[in-house]
Each structure stands twice: as structure tokens, then as C-alpha cells.
mmCIF file of C-alpha atoms and ligand atoms in Angstrom:
data_model
loop_
_atom_site.group_PDB
_atom_site.id
_atom_site.type_symbol
_atom_site.label_atom_id
_atom_site.label_comp_id
_atom_site.label_asym_id
_atom_site.label_seq_id
_atom_site.Cartn_x
_atom_site.Cartn_y
_atom_site.Cartn_z
ATOM 1 C CA MET A 1 85.857 107.574 -81.430
ATOM 2 C CA ASP A 2 84.079 110.379 -83.277
ATOM 3 C CA VAL A 3 81.491 112.615 -81.676
ATOM 4 C CA GLU A 4 78.549 110.768 -83.226
ATOM 5 C CA ALA A 5 79.764 107.424 -81.889
ATOM 6 C CA ILE A 6 80.334 108.850 -78.410
ATOM 7 C CA THR A 7 76.889 110.448 -78.449
ATOM 8 C CA ALA A 8 75.333 107.103 -79.426
ATOM 9 C CA ALA A 9 77.260 105.288 -76.690
ATOM 10 C CA VAL A 10 76.164 107.834 -74.083
ATOM 11 C CA ALA A 11 72.569 107.558 -75.283
ATOM 12 C CA SER A 12 72.653 103.810 -74.754
ATOM 13 C CA PHE A 13 74.074 104.112 -71.214
ATOM 14 C CA GLY A 14 71.671 103.323 -68.403
ATOM 15 C CA VAL A 15 71.854 103.293 -64.621
ATOM 16 C CA ALA A 16 69.227 101.852 -62.285
ATOM 17 C CA ILE A 17 67.503 104.054 -59.747
ATOM 18 C CA PRO A 18 67.399 102.631 -56.231
ATOM 19 C CA SER A 19 63.749 102.702 -55.199
ATOM 20 C CA TRP A 20 64.828 104.026 -51.799
ATOM 21 C CA GLY A 21 66.623 106.936 -53.452
ATOM 22 C CA VAL A 22 63.462 108.765 -54.498
ATOM 23 C CA GLY A 23 62.582 109.455 -50.860
ATOM 24 C CA THR A 24 64.604 111.774 -48.646
ATOM 25 C CA GLY A 25 67.288 109.863 -46.788
ATOM 26 C CA GLY A 26 68.691 110.718 -43.435
ATOM 27 C CA THR A 27 71.403 110.105 -40.940
ATOM 28 C CA ARG A 28 71.056 108.411 -37.603
ATOM 29 C CA PHE A 29 70.474 111.863 -36.134
ATOM 30 C CA ALA A 30 67.494 112.986 -38.161
ATOM 31 C CA ARG A 31 65.575 112.835 -41.365
ATOM 32 C CA PHE A 32 64.013 115.920 -42.876
ATOM 33 C CA PRO A 33 61.436 114.749 -45.410
ATOM 34 C CA GLY A 34 60.522 117.033 -48.280
ATOM 35 C CA PRO A 35 57.060 117.691 -49.694
ATOM 36 C CA GLY A 36 55.288 115.020 -51.705
ATOM 37 C CA GLU A 37 57.498 112.067 -50.756
ATOM 38 C CA PRO A 38 56.426 108.761 -52.299
ATOM 39 C CA ARG A 39 54.561 106.625 -49.784
ATOM 40 C CA ASN A 40 54.722 103.250 -51.452
ATOM 41 C CA VAL A 41 56.389 101.427 -54.305
ATOM 42 C CA PHE A 42 53.825 102.633 -56.839
ATOM 43 C CA GLU A 43 54.539 106.266 -56.059
ATOM 44 C CA LYS A 44 58.262 105.525 -56.090
ATOM 45 C CA LEU A 45 57.835 104.149 -59.595
ATOM 46 C CA GLU A 46 56.007 107.332 -60.657
ATOM 47 C CA ASP A 47 59.026 109.329 -59.522
ATOM 48 C CA CYS A 48 61.460 106.984 -61.261
ATOM 49 C CA ALA A 49 59.502 107.435 -64.483
ATOM 50 C CA VAL A 50 59.935 111.208 -64.244
ATOM 51 C CA VAL A 51 63.695 110.918 -63.777
ATOM 52 C CA ASN A 52 63.942 108.621 -66.777
ATOM 53 C CA ALA A 53 61.669 110.755 -68.951
ATOM 54 C CA LEU A 54 63.831 113.819 -68.309
ATOM 55 C CA THR A 55 67.278 112.218 -68.492
ATOM 56 C CA GLY A 56 66.731 109.150 -70.695
ATOM 57 C CA ALA A 57 69.459 107.608 -68.534
ATOM 58 C CA THR A 58 67.604 105.607 -65.884
ATOM 59 C CA PRO A 59 65.514 102.949 -67.634
ATOM 60 C CA THR A 60 65.419 100.534 -64.674
ATOM 61 C CA VAL A 61 64.588 100.454 -60.978
ATOM 62 C CA SER A 62 66.331 98.435 -58.294
ATOM 63 C CA LEU A 63 63.850 97.341 -55.645
ATOM 64 C CA HIS A 64 64.566 96.741 -51.971
ATOM 65 C CA LEU A 65 62.532 94.122 -50.160
ATOM 66 C CA PRO A 66 60.603 94.203 -47.915
ATOM 67 C CA TRP A 67 60.624 98.033 -48.167
ATOM 68 C CA ASP A 68 58.941 97.744 -51.580
ATOM 69 C CA GLN A 69 56.678 94.859 -50.715
ATOM 70 C CA THR A 70 53.275 94.782 -52.419
ATOM 71 C CA GLN A 71 50.559 92.189 -52.734
ATOM 72 C CA ASP A 72 49.823 93.460 -56.207
ATOM 73 C CA LEU A 73 52.801 92.523 -58.365
ATOM 74 C CA PRO A 74 50.760 92.480 -61.602
ATOM 75 C CA ALA A 75 49.797 96.125 -61.005
ATOM 76 C CA LEU A 76 53.447 96.984 -60.415
ATOM 77 C CA GLN A 77 54.432 95.217 -63.629
ATOM 78 C CA GLU A 78 51.707 97.014 -65.511
ATOM 79 C CA GLN A 79 52.734 100.421 -64.190
ATOM 80 C CA ALA A 80 56.390 99.748 -64.997
ATOM 81 C CA ALA A 81 55.576 98.574 -68.516
ATOM 82 C CA ALA A 82 53.401 101.624 -69.159
ATOM 83 C CA ALA A 83 56.259 103.867 -68.017
ATOM 84 C CA LYS A 84 58.761 101.787 -70.031
ATOM 85 C CA LEU A 85 60.697 100.970 -66.884
ATOM 86 C CA GLY A 86 62.381 97.642 -66.224
ATOM 87 C CA PHE A 87 63.558 96.088 -62.977
ATOM 88 C CA ASP A 88 67.247 95.708 -62.244
ATOM 89 C CA ALA A 89 68.725 93.722 -59.343
ATOM 90 C CA VAL A 90 66.541 93.056 -56.317
ATOM 91 C CA ASN A 91 68.131 94.013 -52.989
ATOM 92 C CA SER A 92 67.340 91.884 -49.968
ATOM 93 C CA ASN A 93 67.133 93.281 -46.461
ATOM 94 C CA THR A 94 68.207 91.215 -43.494
ATOM 95 C CA PHE A 95 69.801 94.127 -41.695
ATOM 96 C CA GLN A 96 66.570 95.267 -40.059
ATOM 97 C CA ASP A 97 63.817 93.533 -38.165
ATOM 98 C CA ARG A 98 60.332 93.907 -39.492
ATOM 99 C CA PRO A 99 57.208 93.734 -37.374
ATOM 100 C CA GLY A 100 56.095 90.211 -36.633
ATOM 101 C CA GLN A 101 59.198 88.403 -37.838
ATOM 102 C CA ALA A 102 60.084 85.320 -35.803
ATOM 103 C CA TRP A 103 63.779 85.961 -35.185
ATOM 104 C CA SER A 104 65.781 89.145 -34.693
ATOM 105 C CA TYR A 105 68.764 90.202 -36.785
ATOM 106 C CA LYS A 106 70.291 92.131 -33.906
ATOM 107 C CA PHE A 107 73.268 89.771 -33.868
ATOM 108 C CA GLY A 108 73.367 88.954 -37.539
ATOM 109 C CA SER A 109 71.417 87.244 -40.261
ATOM 110 C CA LEU A 110 73.110 84.904 -42.746
ATOM 111 C CA THR A 111 76.029 84.476 -40.331
ATOM 112 C CA HIS A 112 74.084 84.343 -37.076
ATOM 113 C CA THR A 113 75.207 81.715 -34.604
ATOM 114 C CA ASP A 114 71.627 80.395 -34.413
ATOM 115 C CA GLY A 115 70.611 78.268 -37.390
ATOM 116 C CA ALA A 116 66.972 79.371 -37.106
ATOM 117 C CA VAL A 117 67.941 82.993 -37.769
ATOM 118 C CA ARG A 118 70.070 81.941 -40.717
ATOM 119 C CA GLU A 119 67.158 79.940 -42.136
ATOM 120 C CA GLN A 120 64.879 82.959 -41.874
ATOM 121 C CA ALA A 121 67.419 85.152 -43.683
ATOM 122 C CA ILE A 122 67.965 82.533 -46.401
ATOM 123 C CA ALA A 123 64.204 82.199 -46.890
ATOM 124 C CA HIS A 124 63.879 85.977 -47.302
ATOM 125 C CA ASN A 125 66.497 85.972 -50.046
ATOM 126 C CA VAL A 126 64.803 83.081 -51.817
ATOM 127 C CA GLU A 127 61.550 85.046 -51.635
ATOM 128 C CA CYS A 128 63.333 88.054 -53.171
ATOM 129 C CA ILE A 129 64.374 85.841 -56.083
ATOM 130 C CA ARG A 130 60.775 84.668 -56.499
ATOM 131 C CA ILE A 131 59.475 88.238 -56.641
ATOM 132 C CA GLY A 132 62.325 89.369 -58.868
ATOM 133 C CA ARG A 133 61.561 86.589 -61.351
ATOM 134 C CA ILE A 134 57.981 87.752 -61.666
ATOM 135 C CA LEU A 135 59.147 91.296 -62.330
ATOM 136 C CA GLY A 136 61.876 90.364 -64.789
ATOM 137 C CA SER A 137 64.935 91.062 -62.631
ATOM 138 C CA LYS A 138 68.058 89.071 -63.374
ATOM 139 C CA ALA A 139 70.093 89.552 -60.213
ATOM 140 C CA LEU A 140 69.925 89.503 -56.448
ATOM 141 C CA THR A 141 72.154 91.925 -54.558
ATOM 142 C CA LEU A 142 73.234 90.541 -51.241
ATOM 143 C CA TRP A 143 74.448 92.970 -48.637
ATOM 144 C CA ILE A 144 74.443 92.060 -44.972
ATOM 145 C CA GLY A 145 75.368 94.219 -42.030
ATOM 146 C CA ASP A 146 76.538 91.186 -40.043
ATOM 147 C CA GLY A 147 79.652 91.631 -37.981
ATOM 148 C CA ALA A 148 80.881 92.605 -34.550
ATOM 149 C CA ASN A 149 81.328 95.737 -32.473
ATOM 150 C CA PHE A 150 83.872 94.251 -30.082
ATOM 151 C CA PRO A 151 87.080 92.271 -30.524
ATOM 152 C CA GLY A 152 86.280 88.741 -29.458
ATOM 153 C CA GLN A 153 82.535 89.142 -29.981
ATOM 154 C CA GLN A 154 82.568 86.954 -33.065
ATOM 155 C CA HIS A 155 84.694 84.064 -34.246
ATOM 156 C CA LEU A 156 85.928 85.744 -37.416
ATOM 157 C CA ALA A 157 86.658 82.577 -39.372
ATOM 158 C CA ARG A 158 83.489 80.746 -38.394
ATOM 159 C CA ALA A 159 81.285 83.736 -39.193
ATOM 160 C CA PHE A 160 82.675 83.722 -42.756
ATOM 161 C CA GLU A 161 82.113 79.971 -43.017
ATOM 162 C CA ARG A 162 78.508 80.421 -41.937
ATOM 163 C CA TYR A 163 78.182 83.127 -44.588
ATOM 164 C CA LEU A 164 79.429 80.772 -47.275
ATOM 165 C CA ASP A 165 77.027 78.028 -46.177
ATOM 166 C CA SER A 166 74.023 80.365 -46.143
ATOM 167 C CA ALA A 167 74.977 82.067 -49.408
ATOM 168 C CA ALA A 168 75.345 78.639 -51.055
ATOM 169 C CA ARG A 169 71.715 77.922 -50.211
ATOM 170 C CA ILE A 170 70.654 81.207 -51.820
ATOM 171 C CA TYR A 171 72.901 80.541 -54.785
ATOM 172 C CA ALA A 172 71.211 77.171 -55.254
ATOM 173 C CA ALA A 173 67.863 78.969 -55.635
ATOM 174 C CA LEU A 174 69.143 81.266 -58.417
ATOM 175 C CA PRO A 175 67.703 80.733 -61.884
ATOM 176 C CA ASP A 176 70.292 79.861 -64.538
ATOM 177 C CA ASP A 177 70.213 83.315 -66.104
ATOM 178 C CA TRP A 178 70.548 85.183 -62.799
ATOM 179 C CA ARG A 179 73.555 86.603 -61.004
ATOM 180 C CA LEU A 180 74.233 86.879 -57.315
ATOM 181 C CA LEU A 181 75.888 90.244 -56.631
ATOM 182 C CA ILE A 182 77.843 90.200 -53.385
ATOM 183 C CA GLU A 183 78.241 93.673 -51.933
ATOM 184 C CA HIS A 184 81.008 94.394 -49.447
ATOM 185 C CA LYS A 185 81.172 97.275 -46.985
ATOM 186 C CA MET A 186 84.024 98.114 -44.684
ATOM 187 C CA TYR A 187 81.930 98.999 -41.654
ATOM 188 C CA GLU A 188 78.527 100.127 -40.404
ATOM 189 C CA PRO A 189 76.458 98.932 -38.666
ATOM 190 C CA ALA A 190 79.251 96.654 -37.384
ATOM 191 C CA PHE A 191 82.047 98.969 -36.292
ATOM 192 C CA TYR A 192 84.786 96.507 -35.375
ATOM 193 C CA ALA A 193 84.540 93.758 -37.989
ATOM 194 C CA THR A 194 82.116 93.188 -40.837
ATOM 195 C CA VAL A 195 81.860 89.693 -42.277
ATOM 196 C CA ILE A 196 81.981 90.811 -45.924
ATOM 197 C CA GLN A 197 84.075 93.882 -45.346
ATOM 198 C CA ASP A 198 86.211 94.091 -48.476
ATOM 199 C CA TRP A 199 86.555 92.977 -52.060
ATOM 200 C CA GLY A 200 88.851 90.145 -50.952
ATOM 201 C CA SER A 201 86.101 88.557 -48.871
ATOM 202 C CA SER A 202 83.599 89.271 -51.617
ATOM 203 C CA LEU A 203 85.790 87.677 -54.292
ATOM 204 C CA MET A 204 86.535 84.643 -52.137
ATOM 205 C CA ALA A 205 82.818 84.187 -51.586
ATOM 206 C CA ALA A 206 82.023 84.600 -55.298
ATOM 207 C CA GLN A 207 84.713 82.136 -56.323
ATOM 208 C CA THR A 208 83.563 79.627 -53.729
ATOM 209 C CA LEU A 209 79.909 79.892 -54.681
ATOM 210 C CA GLY A 210 80.216 79.427 -58.446
ATOM 211 C CA PRO A 211 80.080 81.101 -61.843
ATOM 212 C CA LYS A 212 76.846 82.997 -61.218
ATOM 213 C CA ALA A 213 78.293 84.843 -58.211
ATOM 214 C CA PHE A 214 79.921 88.247 -58.754
ATOM 215 C CA CYS A 215 81.236 91.144 -56.701
ATOM 216 C CA LEU A 216 79.384 94.420 -56.441
ATOM 217 C CA VAL A 217 81.387 97.553 -55.744
ATOM 218 C CA ASP A 218 79.578 100.264 -53.805
ATOM 219 C CA LEU A 219 81.949 103.190 -54.193
ATOM 220 C CA GLY A 220 81.278 104.480 -50.688
ATOM 221 C CA HIS A 221 82.112 101.233 -48.934
ATOM 222 C CA HIS A 222 85.871 101.669 -48.760
ATOM 223 C CA ALA A 223 88.323 103.492 -46.559
ATOM 224 C CA PRO A 224 89.123 107.035 -47.681
ATOM 225 C CA HIS A 225 91.787 107.156 -50.404
ATOM 226 C CA VAL A 226 91.398 103.511 -51.383
ATOM 227 C CA ASN A 227 92.175 103.099 -55.077
ATOM 228 C CA ILE A 228 88.802 101.839 -56.273
ATOM 229 C CA GLU A 229 89.741 101.818 -59.946
ATOM 230 C CA MET A 230 92.399 99.247 -59.064
ATOM 231 C CA ILE A 231 89.822 97.090 -57.346
ATOM 232 C CA VAL A 232 87.736 97.357 -60.490
ATOM 233 C CA ALA A 233 90.684 96.286 -62.639
ATOM 234 C CA ARG A 234 91.350 93.284 -60.394
ATOM 235 C CA LEU A 235 87.723 92.179 -60.431
ATOM 236 C CA VAL A 236 87.635 92.491 -64.211
ATOM 237 C CA HIS A 237 90.733 90.287 -64.323
ATOM 238 C CA ALA A 238 89.058 87.723 -62.067
ATOM 239 C CA GLN A 239 85.965 87.897 -64.324
ATOM 240 C CA ARG A 240 83.859 88.659 -61.265
ATOM 241 C CA LEU A 241 82.925 92.305 -61.588
ATOM 242 C CA GLY A 242 79.155 92.130 -61.166
ATOM 243 C CA GLY A 243 78.176 95.736 -60.802
ATOM 244 C CA PHE A 244 78.254 99.026 -58.982
ATOM 245 C CA HIS A 245 76.392 101.078 -56.477
ATOM 246 C CA PHE A 246 77.501 104.556 -57.514
ATOM 247 C CA ASN A 247 77.766 107.380 -55.013
ATOM 248 C CA ASP A 248 80.524 109.576 -53.661
ATOM 249 C CA SER A 249 82.058 110.150 -50.265
ATOM 250 C CA LYS A 250 84.465 112.479 -48.526
ATOM 251 C CA TYR A 251 85.172 110.829 -45.184
ATOM 252 C CA GLY A 252 83.509 107.656 -43.946
ATOM 253 C CA ASP A 253 80.119 108.297 -45.466
ATOM 254 C CA ASP A 254 78.781 106.208 -48.322
ATOM 255 C CA ASP A 255 75.899 108.288 -49.538
ATOM 256 C CA LEU A 256 76.810 111.496 -51.318
ATOM 257 C CA ASP A 257 75.767 112.142 -54.895
ATOM 258 C CA ALA A 258 77.879 110.417 -57.548
ATOM 259 C CA GLY A 259 80.551 112.740 -58.895
ATOM 260 C CA SER A 260 79.823 115.470 -56.345
ATOM 261 C CA ILE A 261 83.130 115.184 -54.461
ATOM 262 C CA ASP A 262 85.638 113.444 -56.678
ATOM 263 C CA PRO A 263 84.574 113.374 -60.333
ATOM 264 C CA PHE A 264 88.140 112.498 -61.365
ATOM 265 C CA ARG A 265 87.914 109.231 -59.456
ATOM 266 C CA LEU A 266 84.618 108.483 -61.165
ATOM 267 C CA PHE A 267 86.319 109.118 -64.504
ATOM 268 C CA LEU A 268 89.186 106.780 -63.592
ATOM 269 C CA ILE A 269 86.695 104.040 -62.762
ATOM 270 C CA PHE A 270 84.954 104.532 -66.095
ATOM 271 C CA ASN A 271 88.347 104.530 -67.743
ATOM 272 C CA GLU A 272 88.810 100.965 -66.478
ATOM 273 C CA LEU A 273 85.324 100.025 -67.651
ATOM 274 C CA VAL A 274 85.855 101.380 -71.142
ATOM 275 C CA ASP A 275 89.227 99.669 -71.280
ATOM 276 C CA ALA A 276 87.626 96.346 -70.317
ATOM 277 C CA GLN A 277 84.862 96.903 -72.855
ATOM 278 C CA ARG A 278 87.408 97.607 -75.596
ATOM 279 C CA ARG A 279 89.462 94.542 -74.711
ATOM 280 C CA ARG A 280 86.271 92.470 -74.694
ATOM 281 C CA ALA A 281 87.150 91.230 -71.226
ATOM 282 C CA PRO A 282 85.353 87.923 -70.634
ATOM 283 C CA ASN A 283 82.247 87.883 -68.434
ATOM 284 C CA PHE A 284 82.233 91.670 -68.406
ATOM 285 C CA SER A 285 78.756 93.172 -68.170
ATOM 286 C CA PRO A 286 78.521 95.033 -64.868
ATOM 287 C CA ALA A 287 75.190 96.315 -63.584
ATOM 288 C CA HIS A 288 75.005 100.054 -62.935
ATOM 289 C CA MET A 289 72.972 101.268 -59.993
ATOM 290 C CA LEU A 290 72.954 104.401 -57.907
ATOM 291 C CA ASP A 291 72.910 104.087 -54.118
ATOM 292 C CA GLN A 292 72.767 107.455 -52.400
ATOM 293 C CA SER A 293 71.053 109.167 -49.525
ATOM 294 C CA HIS A 294 69.551 112.494 -50.508
ATOM 295 C CA ASN A 295 69.291 114.453 -47.312
ATOM 296 C CA VAL A 296 69.311 118.104 -48.348
ATOM 297 C CA THR A 297 68.182 118.091 -51.986
ATOM 298 C CA ASP A 298 65.069 117.119 -53.871
ATOM 299 C CA PRO A 299 65.885 113.421 -54.389
ATOM 300 C CA LEU A 300 64.720 113.465 -58.004
ATOM 301 C CA GLU A 301 67.063 116.324 -58.827
ATOM 302 C CA SER A 302 69.965 114.510 -57.175
ATOM 303 C CA LEU A 303 69.197 111.364 -59.127
ATOM 304 C CA MET A 304 69.072 113.277 -62.414
ATOM 305 C CA VAL A 305 72.355 115.055 -61.780
ATOM 306 C CA SER A 306 74.005 111.826 -60.612
ATOM 307 C CA ALA A 307 72.937 109.862 -63.676
ATOM 308 C CA ILE A 308 74.329 112.655 -65.851
ATOM 309 C CA GLU A 309 77.597 112.642 -63.879
ATOM 310 C CA LEU A 310 77.991 108.959 -64.752
ATOM 311 C CA GLN A 311 77.337 109.706 -68.411
ATOM 312 C CA ARG A 312 79.894 112.497 -68.256
ATOM 313 C CA ALA A 313 82.536 110.162 -66.823
ATOM 314 C CA TYR A 314 81.640 107.570 -69.461
ATOM 315 C CA ALA A 315 81.888 110.061 -72.346
ATOM 316 C CA GLN A 316 85.222 111.359 -71.075
ATOM 317 C CA ALA A 317 86.541 107.814 -70.725
ATOM 318 C CA LEU A 318 85.461 107.115 -74.303
ATOM 319 C CA LEU A 319 87.524 110.140 -75.379
ATOM 320 C CA VAL A 320 90.782 108.697 -74.049
ATOM 321 C CA ASP A 321 93.218 108.116 -76.880
ATOM 322 C CA ARG A 322 93.915 104.504 -75.985
ATOM 323 C CA GLU A 323 96.514 103.860 -78.636
ATOM 324 C CA ALA A 324 98.542 106.835 -77.502
ATOM 325 C CA LEU A 325 98.086 105.835 -73.872
ATOM 326 C CA ALA A 326 99.306 102.294 -74.557
ATOM 327 C CA ALA A 327 102.367 103.650 -76.358
ATOM 328 C CA TYR A 328 103.208 106.053 -73.514
ATOM 329 C CA GLN A 329 102.752 103.268 -70.997
ATOM 330 C CA HIS A 330 105.008 100.997 -73.030
ATOM 331 C CA ASP A 331 107.683 103.689 -73.205
ATOM 332 C CA ASN A 332 107.335 104.474 -69.506
ATOM 333 C CA ASP A 333 106.456 108.057 -70.367
ATOM 334 C CA ALA A 334 104.567 108.723 -67.156
ATOM 335 C CA LEU A 335 103.997 112.388 -67.855
ATOM 336 C CA MET A 336 102.432 111.949 -71.283
ATOM 337 C CA ALA A 337 100.453 108.917 -70.128
ATOM 338 C CA THR A 338 98.788 110.875 -67.383
ATOM 339 C CA GLN A 339 98.357 113.888 -69.657
ATOM 340 C CA THR A 340 96.486 111.633 -72.080
ATOM 341 C CA LEU A 341 93.977 110.828 -69.372
ATOM 342 C CA LYS A 342 93.784 114.451 -68.218
ATOM 343 C CA ARG A 343 93.132 115.620 -71.749
ATOM 344 C CA ALA A 344 90.057 113.427 -71.969
ATOM 345 C CA TYR A 345 88.968 114.304 -68.449
ATOM 346 C CA THR A 346 89.181 118.036 -68.999
ATOM 347 C CA THR A 347 87.195 117.934 -72.241
ATOM 348 C CA ASP A 348 83.810 119.605 -71.878
ATOM 349 C CA VAL A 349 81.376 116.883 -72.963
ATOM 350 C CA HIS A 350 78.318 118.778 -71.806
ATOM 351 C CA PRO A 351 77.052 119.358 -75.393
ATOM 352 C CA ILE A 352 77.441 115.644 -76.185
ATOM 353 C CA LEU A 353 75.344 114.704 -73.164
ATOM 354 C CA ALA A 354 72.658 117.240 -74.056
ATOM 355 C CA ARG A 355 72.579 115.980 -77.648
ATOM 356 C CA ALA A 356 72.274 112.363 -76.438
ATOM 357 C CA ARG A 357 69.272 113.343 -74.328
ATOM 358 C CA GLN A 358 67.728 115.245 -77.204
ATOM 359 C CA LEU A 359 68.089 112.219 -79.496
ATOM 360 C CA LYS A 360 66.261 110.104 -76.926
ATOM 361 C CA GLY A 361 63.414 112.564 -76.562
ATOM 362 C CA ALA A 362 64.525 113.474 -73.033
ATOM 363 C CA ALA A 363 65.135 117.021 -71.789
ATOM 364 C CA ILE A 364 68.127 119.055 -72.923
ATOM 365 C CA ASP A 365 68.081 120.673 -69.476
ATOM 366 C CA PRO A 366 66.501 118.095 -67.138
ATOM 367 C CA ILE A 367 66.669 120.166 -63.941
ATOM 368 C CA GLY A 368 65.234 123.242 -65.671
ATOM 369 C CA ALA A 369 62.429 121.187 -67.216
ATOM 370 C CA TYR A 370 61.718 119.465 -63.900
ATOM 371 C CA ARG A 371 61.464 122.735 -62.003
ATOM 372 C CA ALA A 372 59.291 124.286 -64.699
ATOM 373 C CA SER A 373 56.937 121.278 -64.593
ATOM 374 C CA ARG A 374 56.175 121.875 -60.894
ATOM 375 C CA TYR A 375 56.034 118.091 -60.466
ATOM 376 C CA ARG A 376 57.113 118.345 -56.829
ATOM 377 C CA ALA A 377 54.283 120.737 -56.000
ATOM 378 C CA ALA A 378 51.815 118.391 -57.703
ATOM 379 C CA CYS A 379 53.143 115.491 -55.603
ATOM 380 C CA ALA A 380 52.839 117.563 -52.441
ATOM 381 C CA ALA A 381 49.186 118.178 -53.270
ATOM 382 C CA LYS A 382 48.306 114.561 -53.951
ATOM 383 C CA ARG A 383 50.586 112.769 -51.452
ATOM 384 C CA PRO A 384 49.921 113.988 -47.925
ATOM 385 C CA ALA A 385 52.986 113.699 -45.700
ATOM 386 C CA GLN A 386 53.671 110.277 -44.261
ATOM 387 C CA ARG A 387 56.758 108.232 -43.465
ATOM 388 C CA THR A 388 58.164 106.427 -46.501
ATOM 389 C CA SER A 389 58.424 102.663 -46.405
ATOM 390 C CA GLY A 390 62.216 102.904 -46.774
ATOM 391 C CA SER A 391 64.513 103.224 -43.771
ATOM 392 C CA GLY A 392 65.810 106.614 -44.765
ATOM 393 C CA ILE A 393 69.300 105.433 -43.894
ATOM 394 C CA VAL A 394 71.222 104.139 -46.846
HETATM 395 C C1 PSV B 1 74.397 99.440 -47.346
HETATM 396 O O1 PSV B 1 74.994 100.607 -46.862
HETATM 397 C C2 PSV B 1 73.870 99.658 -48.754
HETATM 398 O O2 PSV B 1 74.864 100.225 -49.565
HETATM 399 C C3 PSV B 1 73.342 98.390 -49.363
HETATM 400 O O3 PSV B 1 73.424 98.445 -50.747
HETATM 401 C C4 PSV B 1 71.926 98.430 -48.919
HETATM 402 O O4 PSV B 1 71.083 97.556 -49.626
HETATM 403 C C5 PSV B 1 71.604 99.880 -49.172
HETATM 404 O O5 PSV B 1 72.785 100.556 -48.746
HETATM 405 C C6 PSV B 1 70.373 100.394 -48.502
HETATM 406 O O6 PSV B 1 70.528 100.398 -47.103
HETATM 407 MN MN1 MN B 2 74.980 99.823 -51.671
#
């Protein structure tokens, strides 16, 4: 691909901002909120609009319900339209109790042993679909924390069966043009066994549910050193790669900024995506979302840098000489095959990314422009400190 074509491809790349990512996150030990945190979904949208205006890379927002609940959906739609923001997948939340709810999720939600709890969790997901339809979303992301902390606590097989039964009810409520994105996570909050703990469980569930069910890969939800690009390749093969929650991790965390620890791994994942795109792999149109917890940075700056890291990985993957790579692979020339990838990965694509932003009317230097705008100080003045509606723990 020539430079112009790569620039155009980068300019058309978009990743959704998680609404919960614009507030400061936290760990289970503490949360240290910064000045001018958004206090509701409308203020979160204001922040998302700033990130998109400066990067041109985040045209959509992924809501989390009930954290982003509002009685005034038309106003939300209006604000989004004015800011030229769309809504990506809606995320449901049955991993927390909310005040006044009839049944507790302490021992699970969609897989709870009590049918009444399962019904409540199913109804919440159906409500998420209803809200998402109004806003123009086309997918529901289903992540549950259900599982066990002790061997023997849960009947492992039956818990999965209950998951399939509950998820089938949600699936039945999906509009024809929607996707159900099933997100797996190895552990946390369940530390012994999580019902949808890996891509195997996720794929089995997707294949059982039907053609609108896909697997969502949150990069941080695997054991250290797991080869995520291989998982991606397998899900592409199975025609069930539904999307990503991008982030990075070093140990068992799932929240660090995308590309901050292992940008080579991010590149290798994008290498699989570009390969699938080139091969016109069937049913291949994964959703891109960030899912990070910004604990020590200004969340908007982290989101900008993360979106750009994804574009960098994408541009570098586009630079891979695929014909040469295929020939080296065919000839079992391991050294030249890997050098072909390295050559693309070590190319400085920074000017291409800046040019793509310039073409879109975004900032050549988003962080510099953001700091010069003093947006954060303006937020601090007009948004007196208050807890955000998000959990702070991602
Ligand atoms: C769970 O750790 C997760 O990755 C899921 O995507 C949740 O919806 C999100 O984080 C927020 O807690
Ligand atoms: Mn996630």
C-alpha cells in the first residue's frame, strides 16, 4: 500500500470510547478523582466529543447501563448528534447491585441458582437493548462476573447451562441487525472459576446461541503471556470475532492504556486483523472499543493516546509486505518472515498518523492542543467535585 492509501485507511479507523473511561478509575484500594470529572452521561458525552474532535479517531461512545441511565434519551440523542457522535455497543451491568433492586447479584446473575435472579438479569439486558435501539446502537456486550471463589461452590457444568438458557432469552430479544458480543474474562470478581472464563466458553456459547452471537476479546482478560493474536485468528476462522475491548496489561490487571506495555503484541493483533480484511474473511467486521481504567492520568489524555496507539498498530500492520511474508512462510524461512513483520513494526508512522488527523480537521498534536485549550480547568470550574456514576473499577 502507498502512503496515501495508508493515510486514508488510518483516517477511516474508529474506536469507541467507553463512557466509564472519561472518569478516573480506581482499584479496590482507592480512587483518586481528578478535577472536573463528568458527573452524568451528558458530561461524559461532552468529554467524548473533545477526544474525538482532537483525534478524529473516536466517533462513537459505548454506554454502560445503568451507570449511564437517563430519563431523557431524546436529549442524549440530540447532544450526540450535535457533537457528531454515534453509539456503539451497549454494555449491560449485572455484576453490581443497584439501590432498590429486588434481588442481589452477590452469587451471580444470569447463572444464579435462583430463577428469580436470572429473570431480573435477563430483563435488564432486554432493557439495554430497548435503550440501545433508541440511540442507534447495533450490539449488546454481555459480560458477567458470575463464578465461584471456592472449589465445590458451584456446579461448573450446570452454571454454564444456566448461562446458555439465560443468554438464549436475551438473544431472542435482539433485533435482526444486532449482534450479541459475549465477553470472557479469566477471573475477577470470581477468583476460582468464572462461568465465561475463556474464548472456548465464549465460542461455545456463541455457536449455541446462533448467527448473531459473537465473541468479544478484551485484551486484559487473559493469563499473562497468552497468545492473543492466535485467539483472534481462531475466532476469525470460526467467523465469530465480534469485537475488542482494547487495553494493555503487565500482570493480572486488565486496565492499562492500550499499547503502553506491549505495543508489539498490539501490532501482532492488528496484523491478524489486516490479514483477515485482505482475505475478505466472511462475517469479519469486529467492533473496536477501548476499556481501560485511568487511575493516574487525565482520562481524556489517556484515551487520546490510546486511540492513536491503535491507529499506529493499524498503520504498521498495513505496511507489512504480505506477498513477501507469504513467500517466506511457504519456504519456511522463519528469519525473513519475522523480519518482514519487524520491518513494518519498526517503521515510524507518526507522520502518517498526524497527516490523517490533519485531513480530518483534528489536531496534529492532540495532547498539546488539549493542554493549551485548558479544557480540564474549565471543567473543574463548572463541574464541582462529586462521585461519578460509574463504579471506578473497570
Ligand atoms: C470487566 O472487567 C469489563 O472488562 C467489562 O467489559 C465490563 O463491562 C467493564 O470491564 C466495566 O466494568
Ligand atoms: Mn471489557
